[in-house]
Short mmCIF file of C-alpha atoms and ligand atoms in Angstrom, two decimals:
data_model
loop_
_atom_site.label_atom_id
_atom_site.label_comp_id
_atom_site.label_asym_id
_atom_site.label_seq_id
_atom_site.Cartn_x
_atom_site.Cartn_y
_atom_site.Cartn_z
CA UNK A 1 -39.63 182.95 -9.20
CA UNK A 2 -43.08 183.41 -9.45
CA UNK A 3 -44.28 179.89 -8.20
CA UNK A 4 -43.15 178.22 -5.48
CA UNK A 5 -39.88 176.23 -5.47
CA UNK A 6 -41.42 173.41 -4.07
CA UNK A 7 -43.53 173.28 -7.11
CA UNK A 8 -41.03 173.60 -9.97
CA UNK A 9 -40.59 169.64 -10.55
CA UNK A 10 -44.49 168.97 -10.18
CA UNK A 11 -44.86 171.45 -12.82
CA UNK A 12 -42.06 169.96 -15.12
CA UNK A 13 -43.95 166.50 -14.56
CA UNK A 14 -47.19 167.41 -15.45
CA UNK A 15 -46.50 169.53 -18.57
CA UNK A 16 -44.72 165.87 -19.43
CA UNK A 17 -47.81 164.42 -19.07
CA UNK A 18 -49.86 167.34 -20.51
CA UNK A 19 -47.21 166.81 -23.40
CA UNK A 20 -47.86 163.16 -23.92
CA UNK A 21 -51.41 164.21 -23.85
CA UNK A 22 -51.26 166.43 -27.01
CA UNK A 23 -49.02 164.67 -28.76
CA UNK A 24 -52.04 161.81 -28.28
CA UNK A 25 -54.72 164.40 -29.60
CA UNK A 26 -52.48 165.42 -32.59
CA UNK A 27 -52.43 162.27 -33.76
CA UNK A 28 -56.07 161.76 -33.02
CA UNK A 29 -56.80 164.62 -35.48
CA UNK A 30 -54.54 163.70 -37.89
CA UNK A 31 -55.42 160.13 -38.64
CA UNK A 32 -58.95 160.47 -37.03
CA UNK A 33 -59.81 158.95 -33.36
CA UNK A 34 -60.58 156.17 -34.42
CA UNK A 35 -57.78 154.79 -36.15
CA UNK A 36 -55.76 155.98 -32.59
CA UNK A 37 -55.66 152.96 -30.32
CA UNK A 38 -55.77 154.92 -26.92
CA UNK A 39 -54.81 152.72 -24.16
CA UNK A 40 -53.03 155.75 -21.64
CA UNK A 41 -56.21 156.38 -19.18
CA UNK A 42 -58.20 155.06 -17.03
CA UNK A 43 -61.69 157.19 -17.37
CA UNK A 44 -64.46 154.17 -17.87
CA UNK A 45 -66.30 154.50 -21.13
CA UNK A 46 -69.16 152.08 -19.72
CA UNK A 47 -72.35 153.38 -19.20
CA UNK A 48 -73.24 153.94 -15.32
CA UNK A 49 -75.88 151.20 -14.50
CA UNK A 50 -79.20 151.37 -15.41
CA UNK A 51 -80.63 152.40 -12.35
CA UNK A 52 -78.10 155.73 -12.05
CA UNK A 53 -80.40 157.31 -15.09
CA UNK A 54 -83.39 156.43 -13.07
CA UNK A 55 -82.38 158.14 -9.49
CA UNK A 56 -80.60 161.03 -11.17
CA UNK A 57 -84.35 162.21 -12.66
CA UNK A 58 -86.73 160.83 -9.96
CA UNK A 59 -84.55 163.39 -7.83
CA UNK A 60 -83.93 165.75 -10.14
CA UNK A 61 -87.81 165.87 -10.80
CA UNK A 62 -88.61 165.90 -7.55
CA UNK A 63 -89.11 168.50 -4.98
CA UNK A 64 -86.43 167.60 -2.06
CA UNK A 65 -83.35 168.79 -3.75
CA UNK A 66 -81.54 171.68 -2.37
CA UNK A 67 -78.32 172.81 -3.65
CA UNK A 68 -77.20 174.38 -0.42
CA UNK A 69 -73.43 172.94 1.46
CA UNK A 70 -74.02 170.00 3.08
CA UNK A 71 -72.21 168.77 6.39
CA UNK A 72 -68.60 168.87 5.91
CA UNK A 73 -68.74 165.23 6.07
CA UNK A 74 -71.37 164.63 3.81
CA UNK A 75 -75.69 164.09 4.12
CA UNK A 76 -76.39 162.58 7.75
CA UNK A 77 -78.20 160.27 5.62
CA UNK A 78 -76.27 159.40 3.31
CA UNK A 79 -73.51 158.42 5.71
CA UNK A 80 -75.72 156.00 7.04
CA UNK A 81 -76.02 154.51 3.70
CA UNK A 82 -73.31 154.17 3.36
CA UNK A 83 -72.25 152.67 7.05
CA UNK A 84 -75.35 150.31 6.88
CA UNK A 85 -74.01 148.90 3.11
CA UNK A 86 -70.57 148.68 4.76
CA UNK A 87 -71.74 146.81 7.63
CA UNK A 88 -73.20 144.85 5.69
CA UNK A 89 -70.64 143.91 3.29
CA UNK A 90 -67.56 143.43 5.99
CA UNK A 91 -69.54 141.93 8.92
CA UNK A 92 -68.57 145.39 11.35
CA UNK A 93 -70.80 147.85 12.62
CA UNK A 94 -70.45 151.29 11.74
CA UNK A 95 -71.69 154.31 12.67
CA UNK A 96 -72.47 157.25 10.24
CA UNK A 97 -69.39 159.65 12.15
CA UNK A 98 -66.50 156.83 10.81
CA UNK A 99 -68.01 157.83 7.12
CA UNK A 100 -66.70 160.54 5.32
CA UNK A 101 -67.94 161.86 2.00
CA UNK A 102 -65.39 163.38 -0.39
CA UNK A 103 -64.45 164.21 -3.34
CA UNK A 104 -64.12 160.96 -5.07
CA UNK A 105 -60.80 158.29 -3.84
CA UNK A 106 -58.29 160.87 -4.61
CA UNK A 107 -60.08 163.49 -2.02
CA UNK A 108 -60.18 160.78 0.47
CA UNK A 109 -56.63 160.01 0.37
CA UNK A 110 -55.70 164.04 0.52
CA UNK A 111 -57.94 164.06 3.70
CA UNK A 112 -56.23 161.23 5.54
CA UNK A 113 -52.65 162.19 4.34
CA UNK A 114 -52.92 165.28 5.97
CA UNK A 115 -54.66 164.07 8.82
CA UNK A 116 -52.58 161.62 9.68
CA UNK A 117 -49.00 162.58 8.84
CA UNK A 118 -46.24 164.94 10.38
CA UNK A 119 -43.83 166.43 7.82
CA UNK A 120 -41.25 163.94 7.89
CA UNK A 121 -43.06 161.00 8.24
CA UNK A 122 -43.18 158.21 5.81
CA UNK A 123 -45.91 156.61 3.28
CA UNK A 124 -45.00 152.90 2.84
CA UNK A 125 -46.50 151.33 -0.51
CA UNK A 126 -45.82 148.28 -2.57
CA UNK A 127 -44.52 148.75 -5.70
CA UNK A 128 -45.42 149.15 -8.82
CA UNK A 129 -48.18 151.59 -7.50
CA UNK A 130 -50.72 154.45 -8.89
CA UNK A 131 -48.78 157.74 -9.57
CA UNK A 132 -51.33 159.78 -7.74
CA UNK A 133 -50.18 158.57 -4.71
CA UNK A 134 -46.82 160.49 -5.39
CA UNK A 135 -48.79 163.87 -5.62
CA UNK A 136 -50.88 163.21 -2.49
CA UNK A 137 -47.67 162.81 -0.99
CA UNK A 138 -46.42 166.36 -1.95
CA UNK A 139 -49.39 168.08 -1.24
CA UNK A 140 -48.67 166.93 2.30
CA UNK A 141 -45.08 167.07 2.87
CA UNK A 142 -44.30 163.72 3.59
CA UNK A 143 -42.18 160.50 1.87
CA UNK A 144 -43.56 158.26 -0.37
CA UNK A 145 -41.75 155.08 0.05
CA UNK A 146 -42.16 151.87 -1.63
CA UNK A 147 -41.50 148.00 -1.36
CA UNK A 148 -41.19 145.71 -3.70
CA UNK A 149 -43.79 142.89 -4.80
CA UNK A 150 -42.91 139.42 -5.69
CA UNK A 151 -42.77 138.73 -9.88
CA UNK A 152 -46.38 138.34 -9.80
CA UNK A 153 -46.87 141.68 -8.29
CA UNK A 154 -47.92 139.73 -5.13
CA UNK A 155 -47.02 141.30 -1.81
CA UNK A 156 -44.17 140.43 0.03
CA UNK A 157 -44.58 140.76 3.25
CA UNK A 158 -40.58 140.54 4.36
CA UNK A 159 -39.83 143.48 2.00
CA UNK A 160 -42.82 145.32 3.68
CA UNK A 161 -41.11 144.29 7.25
CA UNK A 162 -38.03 145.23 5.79
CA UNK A 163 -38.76 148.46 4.28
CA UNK A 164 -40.71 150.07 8.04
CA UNK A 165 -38.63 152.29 9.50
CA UNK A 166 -39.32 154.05 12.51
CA UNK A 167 -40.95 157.19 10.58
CA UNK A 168 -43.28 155.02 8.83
CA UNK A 169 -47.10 156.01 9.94
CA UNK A 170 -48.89 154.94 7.00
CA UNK A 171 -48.86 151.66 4.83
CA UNK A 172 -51.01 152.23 1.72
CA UNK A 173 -52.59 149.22 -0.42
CA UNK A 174 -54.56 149.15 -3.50
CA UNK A 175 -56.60 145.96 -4.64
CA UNK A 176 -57.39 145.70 -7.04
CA UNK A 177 -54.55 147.11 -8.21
CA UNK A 178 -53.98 149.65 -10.71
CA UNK A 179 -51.54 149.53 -12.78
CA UNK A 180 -51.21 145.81 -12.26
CA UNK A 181 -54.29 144.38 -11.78
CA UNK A 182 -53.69 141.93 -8.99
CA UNK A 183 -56.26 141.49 -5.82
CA UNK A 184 -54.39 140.42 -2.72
CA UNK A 185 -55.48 137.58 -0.72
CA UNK A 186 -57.35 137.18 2.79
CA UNK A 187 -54.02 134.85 3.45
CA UNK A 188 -51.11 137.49 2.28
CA UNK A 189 -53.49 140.35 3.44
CA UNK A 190 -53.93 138.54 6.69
CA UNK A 191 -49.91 138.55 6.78
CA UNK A 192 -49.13 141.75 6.25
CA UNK A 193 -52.00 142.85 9.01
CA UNK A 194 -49.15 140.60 11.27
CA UNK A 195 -46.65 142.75 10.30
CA UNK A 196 -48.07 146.06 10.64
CA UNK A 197 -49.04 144.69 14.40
CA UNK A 198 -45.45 143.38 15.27
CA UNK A 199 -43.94 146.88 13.72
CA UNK A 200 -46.00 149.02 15.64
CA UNK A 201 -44.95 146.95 18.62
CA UNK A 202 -41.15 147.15 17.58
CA UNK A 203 -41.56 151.50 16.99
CA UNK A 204 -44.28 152.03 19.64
CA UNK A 205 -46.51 153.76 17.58
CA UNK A 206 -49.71 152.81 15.65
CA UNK A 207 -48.92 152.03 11.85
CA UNK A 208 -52.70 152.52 10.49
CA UNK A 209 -53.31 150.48 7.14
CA UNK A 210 -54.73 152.55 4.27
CA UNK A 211 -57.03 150.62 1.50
CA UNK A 212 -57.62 152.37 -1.44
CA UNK A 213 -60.38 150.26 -3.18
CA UNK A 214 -62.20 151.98 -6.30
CA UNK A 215 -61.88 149.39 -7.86
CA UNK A 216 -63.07 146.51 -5.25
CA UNK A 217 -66.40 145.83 -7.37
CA UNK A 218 -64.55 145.28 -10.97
CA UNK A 219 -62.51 141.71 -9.95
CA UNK A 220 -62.45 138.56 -12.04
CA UNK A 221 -63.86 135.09 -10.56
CA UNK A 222 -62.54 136.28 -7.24
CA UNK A 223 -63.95 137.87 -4.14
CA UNK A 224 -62.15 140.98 -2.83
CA UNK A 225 -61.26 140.06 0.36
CA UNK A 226 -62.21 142.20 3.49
CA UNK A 227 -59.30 144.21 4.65
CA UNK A 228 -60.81 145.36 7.84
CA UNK A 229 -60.48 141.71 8.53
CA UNK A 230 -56.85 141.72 8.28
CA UNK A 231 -56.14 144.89 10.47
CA UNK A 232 -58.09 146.82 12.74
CA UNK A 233 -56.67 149.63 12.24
CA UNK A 234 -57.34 150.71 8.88
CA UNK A 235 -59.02 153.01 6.43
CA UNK A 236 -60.86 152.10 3.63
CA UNK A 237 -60.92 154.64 0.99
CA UNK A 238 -63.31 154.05 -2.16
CA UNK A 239 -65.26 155.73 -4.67
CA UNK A 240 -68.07 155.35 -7.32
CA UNK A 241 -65.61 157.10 -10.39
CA UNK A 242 -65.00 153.33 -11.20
CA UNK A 243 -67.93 150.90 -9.73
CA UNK A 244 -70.65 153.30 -11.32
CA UNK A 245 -68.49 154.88 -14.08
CA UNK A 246 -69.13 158.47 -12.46
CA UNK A 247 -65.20 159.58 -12.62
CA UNK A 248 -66.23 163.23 -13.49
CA UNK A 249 -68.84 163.39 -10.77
CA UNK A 250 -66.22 163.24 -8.52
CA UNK A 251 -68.00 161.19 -5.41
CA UNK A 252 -66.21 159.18 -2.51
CA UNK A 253 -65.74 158.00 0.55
CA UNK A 254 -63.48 156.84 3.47
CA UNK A 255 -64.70 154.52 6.22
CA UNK A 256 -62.73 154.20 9.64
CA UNK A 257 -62.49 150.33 10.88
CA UNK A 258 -65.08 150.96 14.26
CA UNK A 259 -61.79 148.89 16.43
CA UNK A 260 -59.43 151.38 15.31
CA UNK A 261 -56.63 152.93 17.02
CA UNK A 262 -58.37 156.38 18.33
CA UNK A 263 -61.03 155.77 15.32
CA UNK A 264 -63.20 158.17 16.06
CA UNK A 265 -60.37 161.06 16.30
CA UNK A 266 -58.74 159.99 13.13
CA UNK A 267 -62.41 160.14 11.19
CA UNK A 268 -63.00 163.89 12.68
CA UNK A 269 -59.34 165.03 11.82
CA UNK A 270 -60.07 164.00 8.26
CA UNK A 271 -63.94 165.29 8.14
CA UNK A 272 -61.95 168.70 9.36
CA UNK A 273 -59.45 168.59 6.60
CA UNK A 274 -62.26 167.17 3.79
CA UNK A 275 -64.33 170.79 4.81
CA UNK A 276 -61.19 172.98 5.01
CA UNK A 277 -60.20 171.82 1.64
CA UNK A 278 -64.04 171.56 -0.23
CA UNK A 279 -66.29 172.21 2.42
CA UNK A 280 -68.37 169.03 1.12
CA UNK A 281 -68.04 166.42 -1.39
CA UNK A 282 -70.78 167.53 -4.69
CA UNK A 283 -74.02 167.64 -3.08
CA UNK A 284 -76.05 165.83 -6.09
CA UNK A 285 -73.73 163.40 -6.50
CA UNK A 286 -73.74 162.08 -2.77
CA UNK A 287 -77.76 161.95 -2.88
CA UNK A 288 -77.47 159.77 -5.60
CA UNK A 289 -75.45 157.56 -4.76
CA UNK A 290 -76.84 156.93 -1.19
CA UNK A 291 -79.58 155.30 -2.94
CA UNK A 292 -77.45 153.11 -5.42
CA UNK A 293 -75.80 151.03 -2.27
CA UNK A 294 -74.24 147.74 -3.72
CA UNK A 295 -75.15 148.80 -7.63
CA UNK A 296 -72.36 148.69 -10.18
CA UNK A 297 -71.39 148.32 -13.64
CA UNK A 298 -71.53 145.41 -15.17
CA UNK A 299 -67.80 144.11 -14.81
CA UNK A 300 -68.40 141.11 -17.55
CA UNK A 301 -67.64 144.10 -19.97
CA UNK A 302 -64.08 144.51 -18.70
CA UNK A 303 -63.50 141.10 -18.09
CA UNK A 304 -64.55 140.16 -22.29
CA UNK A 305 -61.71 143.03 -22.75
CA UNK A 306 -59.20 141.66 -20.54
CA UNK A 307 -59.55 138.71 -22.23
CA UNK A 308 -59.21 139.79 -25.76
CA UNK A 309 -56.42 142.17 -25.36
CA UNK A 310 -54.41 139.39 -23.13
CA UNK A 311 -55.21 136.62 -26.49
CA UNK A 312 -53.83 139.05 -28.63
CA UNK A 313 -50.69 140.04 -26.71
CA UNK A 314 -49.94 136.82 -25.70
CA UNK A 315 -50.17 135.47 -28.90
CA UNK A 316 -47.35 138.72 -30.17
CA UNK A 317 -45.17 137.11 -27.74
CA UNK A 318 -45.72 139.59 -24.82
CA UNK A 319 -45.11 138.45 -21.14
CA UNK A 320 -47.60 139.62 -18.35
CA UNK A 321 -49.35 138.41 -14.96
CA UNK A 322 -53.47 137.87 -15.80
CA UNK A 323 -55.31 140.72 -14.24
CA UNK A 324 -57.50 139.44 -11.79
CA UNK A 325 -59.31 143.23 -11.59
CA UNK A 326 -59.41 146.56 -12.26
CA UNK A 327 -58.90 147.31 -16.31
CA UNK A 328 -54.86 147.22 -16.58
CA UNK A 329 -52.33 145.52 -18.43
CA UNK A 330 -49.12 145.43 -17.12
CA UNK A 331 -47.01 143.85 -19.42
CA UNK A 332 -43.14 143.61 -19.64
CA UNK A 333 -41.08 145.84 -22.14
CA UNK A 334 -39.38 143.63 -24.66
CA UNK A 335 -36.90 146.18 -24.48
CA UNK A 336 -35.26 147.14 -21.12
CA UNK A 337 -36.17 151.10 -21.79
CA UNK A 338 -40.01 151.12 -21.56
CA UNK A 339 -40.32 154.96 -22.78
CA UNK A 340 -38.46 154.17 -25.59
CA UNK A 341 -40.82 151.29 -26.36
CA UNK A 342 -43.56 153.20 -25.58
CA UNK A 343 -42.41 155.50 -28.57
CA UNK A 344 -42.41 152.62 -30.50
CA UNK A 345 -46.08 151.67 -30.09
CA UNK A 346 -46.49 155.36 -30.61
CA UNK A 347 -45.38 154.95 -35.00
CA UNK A 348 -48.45 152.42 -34.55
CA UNK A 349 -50.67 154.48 -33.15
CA UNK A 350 -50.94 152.78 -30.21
CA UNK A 351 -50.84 155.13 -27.08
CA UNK A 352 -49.54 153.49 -23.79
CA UNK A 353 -47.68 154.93 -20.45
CA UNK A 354 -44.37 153.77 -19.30
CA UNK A 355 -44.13 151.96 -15.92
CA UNK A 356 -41.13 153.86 -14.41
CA UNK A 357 -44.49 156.37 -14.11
CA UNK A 358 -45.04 153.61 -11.57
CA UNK A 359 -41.77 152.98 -10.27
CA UNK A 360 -41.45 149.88 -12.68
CA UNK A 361 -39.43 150.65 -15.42
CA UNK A 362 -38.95 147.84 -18.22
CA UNK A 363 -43.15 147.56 -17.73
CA UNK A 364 -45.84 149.44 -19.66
CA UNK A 365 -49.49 149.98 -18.52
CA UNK A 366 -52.50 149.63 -20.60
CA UNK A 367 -56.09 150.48 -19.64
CA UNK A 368 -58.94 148.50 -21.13
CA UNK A 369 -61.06 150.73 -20.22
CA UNK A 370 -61.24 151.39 -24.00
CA UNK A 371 -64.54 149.48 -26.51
CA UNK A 372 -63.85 146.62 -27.71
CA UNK A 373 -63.32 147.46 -31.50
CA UNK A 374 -59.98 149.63 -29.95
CA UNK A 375 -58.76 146.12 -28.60
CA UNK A 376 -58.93 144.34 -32.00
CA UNK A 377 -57.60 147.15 -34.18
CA UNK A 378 -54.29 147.38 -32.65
CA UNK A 379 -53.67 144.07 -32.22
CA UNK A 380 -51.67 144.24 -35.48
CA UNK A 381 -49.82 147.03 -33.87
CA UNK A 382 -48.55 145.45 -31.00
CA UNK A 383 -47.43 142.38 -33.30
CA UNK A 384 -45.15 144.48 -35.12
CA UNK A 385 -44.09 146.75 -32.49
CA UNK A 386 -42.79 143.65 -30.83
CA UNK A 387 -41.00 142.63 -33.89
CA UNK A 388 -39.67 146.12 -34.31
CA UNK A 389 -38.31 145.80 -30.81
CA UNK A 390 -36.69 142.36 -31.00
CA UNK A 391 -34.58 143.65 -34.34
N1 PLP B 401 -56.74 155.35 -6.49
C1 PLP B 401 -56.46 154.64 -7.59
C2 PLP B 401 -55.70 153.38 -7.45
C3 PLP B 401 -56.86 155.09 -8.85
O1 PLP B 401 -56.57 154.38 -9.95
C4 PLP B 401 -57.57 156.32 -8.94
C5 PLP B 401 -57.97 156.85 -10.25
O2 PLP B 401 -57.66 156.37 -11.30
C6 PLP B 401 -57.84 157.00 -7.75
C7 PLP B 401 -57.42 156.50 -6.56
C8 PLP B 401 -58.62 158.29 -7.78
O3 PLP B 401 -59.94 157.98 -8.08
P1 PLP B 401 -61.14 159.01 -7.92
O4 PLP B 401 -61.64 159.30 -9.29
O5 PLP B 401 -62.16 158.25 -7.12
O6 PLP B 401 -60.63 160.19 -7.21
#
């Protein structure tokens, strides 16, 4: 075998995806891509802000840029951004060495997987949750397990208790959440910060908290709560693919909580792994950045989207929880086989991803990432669809 064994399933999965991906684009030239209703990714179509265009030129017209490496973990200066905005916006005081640049969320999480975990250790992460996290997982030998939420994709903090075993090093959160949209609360988050401490007690070991925010500035009438508030020992992870639309620019961070657990030891572990794997995070992108501190897209866009595409569902009958961020639908299948519904949309034109992709099967996801004109075609589509389905 040429390729490794391990990788023969990762390679099965992701030539399904690639498939579901072509068969998206053959229908996209055969009907034209417009009368396609894409709904399957999450790559934001809005415009970066304003004052992106603006930094990108005064620098690029400037004469300070140099496109040499940078520090493995990112500009000096751009650390301290970075810690200063943080500091800021969570009431802590951080110091430019808890900052790590990298290459956007997913890098981040790479870096503090293998940073933090033994092979054999376990991931712990409420369910339904982002499929990435199954490949970060992989790529460093260790268990992704999960826990369920409540119906309203809420945490539940007994199934978290529950589900910590004595292997468990890491519990991993995302709020906003994608695929579901919810934003956990200061009280639930406050909860589960309980738990972690009395199961850490219980296994004496340190359970750190990872929260994986990219999408913290897109939320709906609703604060994201500080998690560093909740638990000391945790890592934020974030990125500006989502809160600046710069996906492709690949540009992120991670930020350890100053109280932590051996915080300065866990940073440098994952600055170590961030330069072994990419030596630095893109240059460019992390000089840029530095100086957009607290700018981000206009989230009013989403929000208008949310709202249409729930209107129209809801009025097809569908059944879902009201996003309260990020730019996902996750509604429930009519039909108990999601992939088969999911074919179903697909005779409408209407492109969509399963949630057993999420470990939720009998849900779907939609991103509204998508313009508005997307929303309003299809609506027609999902009516019938539904009707098809209830036959
Ligand atoms: N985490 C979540 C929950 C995501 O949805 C994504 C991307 O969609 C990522 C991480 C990776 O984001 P990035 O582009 O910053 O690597």
């Amino acid at each position: 075998m040429p390729i490794a064994e391990k990788m023969v399933k990762m390679v099965e999965v992701s030539s399904m995806i690639r498939k579901m991906f072509e068969e998206g684009a053959k229908l996209k030239a055969l009907h034209g891509p417009d009368n396609v209703f894409d709904f399957s990714l999450g790559n934001p179509d809005v415009p970066p802000p304003p004052e992106f265009n603006k930094v990108l030129r005064d620098l690029v017209n400037g004469d300070s840029l140099n496109h040499g490496y940078t520090p493995g973990p990112g500009h000096l200066h751009v650390r301290k951004a970075v810690a200063d905005y943080l500091g800021n916006e969570h009431g802590l005081e951080f110091t430019p060495e808890l900052i790590v640049m990298t290459v956007g969320a997913a890098g981040a999480l790479n870096d503090v997987f293998k940073a933090l975990m033994n092979p054999g250790e376990e991931i712990l992460v409420p369910s339904p949750y982002f499929v990435g996290y199954d490949q970060y997982s992989f790529l460093a030998d260790v268990t992704l397990k999960t826990a369920p939420t409540n119906a309203d994709f809420h945490l539940n903090p007994a199934a978290i208790e529950a589900a910590i075993t004595e292997n468990t090093k890491l519990m991993l959160l995302n709020s906003p959440n994608n695929p579901t949209g919810a934003v956990y609360s200061a009280a639930e988050l406050a909860e589960l910060g309980d738990v972690l401490e009395r199961a850490s007690d219980k296994f004496d070991k340190r359970i750190y908290l990872i929260s994986d925010e990219p999408y913290r500035k897109i939320a709906y009438d609703i604060e994201v709560p500080s998690v560093f508030q909740a638990y000391p020992h945790t890592i934020l992870i974030s990125s500006y693919s989502k809160e600046l639309s710069l996906a492709g620019e690949r540009i992120g961070y991670l930020a350890v909580h100053p109280d932590a657990e051996d915080a300065q030891l866990v940073a440098g572990a994952a600055a170590a792994i961030n330069t072994m794997y990419c030596v630095n995070a893109p240059s460019m992108a992390q000089l840029v950045v530095a100086q957009l501190q607290g700018i981000s897209v206009d989230a009013s866009i989403y929000r208008r989207r949310r709202d249409l595409l729930c209107r129209g569902l809801s009025e097809a009958g569908y059944e879902f929880n009201l996003p309260e961020g990020a730019f996902y639908l996750f509604p429930k299948s009519p039909i108990s086989d999601d992939v088969k519904f999911i074919n179903l949309l697909q005779e409408e034109l209407i492109l969509a991803v399963p949630g057993s992709g999420f470990g939720a099967a009998g849900y779907f996801r939609l991103s509204y990432a998508v313009p508005d004109s997307t929303i309003e075609k299809s609506l027609a589509g999902f009516k019938r669809t539904m009707e098809k389905a209830l036959r």
